[in-house]
Short mmCIF file of N, CA and C in Angstrom, two decimals:
data_model
loop_
_atom_site.label_atom_id
_atom_site.label_comp_id
_atom_site.label_asym_id
_atom_site.label_seq_id
_atom_site.Cartn_x
_atom_site.Cartn_y
_atom_site.Cartn_z
N ILE A 1 246.04 102.00 181.64
CA ILE A 1 247.41 101.95 182.11
C ILE A 1 247.60 100.58 182.77
N ARG A 2 248.59 99.86 182.31
CA ARG A 2 248.89 98.54 182.88
C ARG A 2 250.31 98.53 183.43
N SER A 3 250.46 97.80 184.51
CA SER A 3 251.77 97.62 185.14
C SER A 3 252.21 96.18 184.88
N TYR A 4 253.43 96.03 184.35
CA TYR A 4 253.98 94.71 184.05
C TYR A 4 255.14 94.43 185.00
N VAL A 5 255.04 93.34 185.76
CA VAL A 5 256.12 92.90 186.65
C VAL A 5 256.56 91.53 186.13
N LEU A 6 257.83 91.43 185.75
CA LEU A 6 258.34 90.17 185.20
C LEU A 6 259.30 89.46 186.15
N GLN A 7 259.87 90.18 187.10
CA GLN A 7 260.79 89.61 188.08
C GLN A 7 260.56 90.30 189.40
N PRO A 8 260.59 89.72 190.54
CA PRO A 8 260.83 88.33 190.88
C PRO A 8 259.59 87.46 190.74
N TYR A 9 258.44 88.05 190.53
CA TYR A 9 257.21 87.29 190.26
C TYR A 9 256.62 87.86 188.98
N GLN A 10 255.58 87.21 188.46
CA GLN A 10 255.00 87.66 187.20
C GLN A 10 253.57 88.13 187.43
N LEU A 11 253.30 89.37 186.98
CA LEU A 11 251.98 89.95 187.17
C LEU A 11 251.77 91.10 186.19
N VAL A 12 250.57 91.15 185.63
CA VAL A 12 250.15 92.29 184.83
C VAL A 12 248.90 92.82 185.52
N LYS A 13 248.89 94.12 185.83
CA LYS A 13 247.75 94.71 186.53
C LYS A 13 247.31 95.97 185.81
N ASP A 14 246.00 96.04 185.55
CA ASP A 14 245.42 97.25 184.98
C ASP A 14 245.10 98.17 186.15
N LEU A 15 245.75 99.31 186.19
CA LEU A 15 245.62 100.21 187.34
C LEU A 15 244.28 100.93 187.38
N ARG A 16 243.57 100.99 186.26
CA ARG A 16 242.25 101.64 186.24
C ARG A 16 241.15 100.72 186.74
N THR A 17 241.22 99.44 186.36
CA THR A 17 240.13 98.52 186.68
C THR A 17 240.46 97.56 187.80
N GLY A 18 241.76 97.37 188.08
CA GLY A 18 242.17 96.44 189.11
C GLY A 18 242.31 95.00 188.63
N VAL A 19 242.09 94.75 187.34
CA VAL A 19 242.21 93.40 186.78
C VAL A 19 243.67 92.97 186.81
N GLU A 20 243.90 91.74 187.26
CA GLU A 20 245.26 91.20 187.34
C GLU A 20 245.35 89.90 186.56
N ASN A 21 246.52 89.66 185.99
CA ASN A 21 246.78 88.43 185.25
C ASN A 21 248.20 87.99 185.61
N THR A 22 248.37 86.72 185.93
CA THR A 22 249.68 86.22 186.34
C THR A 22 250.45 85.58 185.19
N SER A 23 249.99 85.83 183.96
CA SER A 23 250.68 85.30 182.78
C SER A 23 251.04 86.42 181.83
N PRO A 24 252.11 87.17 182.13
CA PRO A 24 252.48 88.28 181.27
C PRO A 24 252.82 87.86 179.84
N SER A 25 253.32 86.65 179.66
CA SER A 25 253.65 86.21 178.30
C SER A 25 252.41 86.14 177.43
N SER A 26 251.28 85.68 177.97
CA SER A 26 250.05 85.64 177.17
C SER A 26 249.54 87.05 176.89
N VAL A 27 249.67 87.94 177.85
CA VAL A 27 249.25 89.34 177.64
C VAL A 27 250.13 89.99 176.58
N LEU A 28 251.43 89.77 176.66
CA LEU A 28 252.36 90.33 175.68
C LEU A 28 252.14 89.73 174.29
N ASP A 29 251.60 88.51 174.24
CA ASP A 29 251.28 87.87 172.96
C ASP A 29 249.93 88.33 172.40
N GLY A 30 249.21 89.18 173.15
CA GLY A 30 247.98 89.76 172.63
C GLY A 30 246.70 89.29 173.28
N ASP A 31 246.77 88.48 174.32
CA ASP A 31 245.56 88.02 175.01
C ASP A 31 245.08 89.12 175.96
N LEU A 32 244.35 90.07 175.40
CA LEU A 32 243.92 91.26 176.15
C LEU A 32 242.42 91.28 176.44
N ASP A 33 241.72 90.19 176.14
CA ASP A 33 240.26 90.18 176.26
C ASP A 33 239.76 90.59 177.64
N GLU A 34 240.34 90.02 178.70
CA GLU A 34 239.85 90.34 180.04
C GLU A 34 240.10 91.81 180.40
N PHE A 35 241.19 92.37 179.89
CA PHE A 35 241.48 93.78 180.15
C PHE A 35 240.52 94.69 179.38
N MET A 36 240.21 94.31 178.13
CA MET A 36 239.28 95.11 177.33
C MET A 36 237.87 95.05 177.91
N GLU A 37 237.44 93.86 178.31
CA GLU A 37 236.11 93.71 178.91
C GLU A 37 235.99 94.54 180.19
N ALA A 38 237.00 94.48 181.03
CA ALA A 38 236.98 95.24 182.28
C ALA A 38 236.99 96.74 182.01
N SER A 39 237.75 97.16 181.02
CA SER A 39 237.81 98.58 180.68
C SER A 39 236.47 99.09 180.17
N LEU A 40 235.84 98.32 179.28
CA LEU A 40 234.52 98.71 178.76
C LEU A 40 233.48 98.74 179.88
N SER A 41 233.51 97.73 180.73
CA SER A 41 232.57 97.68 181.85
C SER A 41 232.78 98.86 182.79
N HIS A 42 234.03 99.19 183.03
CA HIS A 42 234.38 100.31 183.92
C HIS A 42 233.85 101.63 183.34
N ARG A 43 233.97 101.80 182.03
CA ARG A 43 233.48 103.02 181.39
C ARG A 43 231.96 103.10 181.42
N ILE A 44 231.30 101.97 181.19
CA ILE A 44 229.83 101.94 181.21
C ILE A 44 229.31 102.30 182.59
N GLU A 45 230.00 101.86 183.62
CA GLU A 45 229.59 102.13 185.00
C GLU A 45 229.94 103.55 185.43
N GLY A 46 230.59 104.31 184.56
CA GLY A 46 230.88 105.71 184.86
C GLY A 46 232.16 105.94 185.64
N GLY A 47 233.08 105.00 185.61
CA GLY A 47 234.31 105.15 186.37
C GLY A 47 235.50 105.53 185.51
N ALA A 48 235.26 106.17 184.39
CA ALA A 48 236.35 106.46 183.44
C ALA A 48 237.45 107.33 184.03
N GLY A 49 237.15 108.19 184.99
CA GLY A 49 238.17 109.07 185.53
C GLY A 49 238.76 108.60 186.84
N GLU A 50 238.30 107.46 187.35
CA GLU A 50 238.74 106.98 188.65
C GLU A 50 239.82 105.92 188.49
N ALA A 51 240.80 105.95 189.36
CA ALA A 51 241.84 104.93 189.37
C ALA A 51 241.62 104.03 190.58
N VAL A 52 242.01 102.78 190.44
CA VAL A 52 241.90 101.82 191.53
C VAL A 52 243.10 102.02 192.45
N ALA A 53 242.87 102.03 193.75
CA ALA A 53 243.98 102.18 194.70
C ALA A 53 244.87 100.95 194.64
N ASP A 54 246.15 101.15 194.59
CA ASP A 54 247.10 100.05 194.54
C ASP A 54 247.41 99.61 195.96
N LEU A 55 246.95 98.42 196.31
CA LEU A 55 247.12 97.93 197.67
C LEU A 55 248.39 97.13 197.86
N ASP A 56 249.13 96.90 196.76
CA ASP A 56 250.35 96.08 196.85
C ASP A 56 251.49 96.84 197.42
#
């Protein structure tokens, strides 16, 4: 699950892993490598059912 904020600032945040990217245009264009790596790492570590607390 990812949260996309385009206004008033730009941020894409994966709510499961906590990974953030400040370039939503690149993510929307398909640059998902960091999100996929974090998701796979999160699953390997056994956190598949846990969500990251949103501190924002």
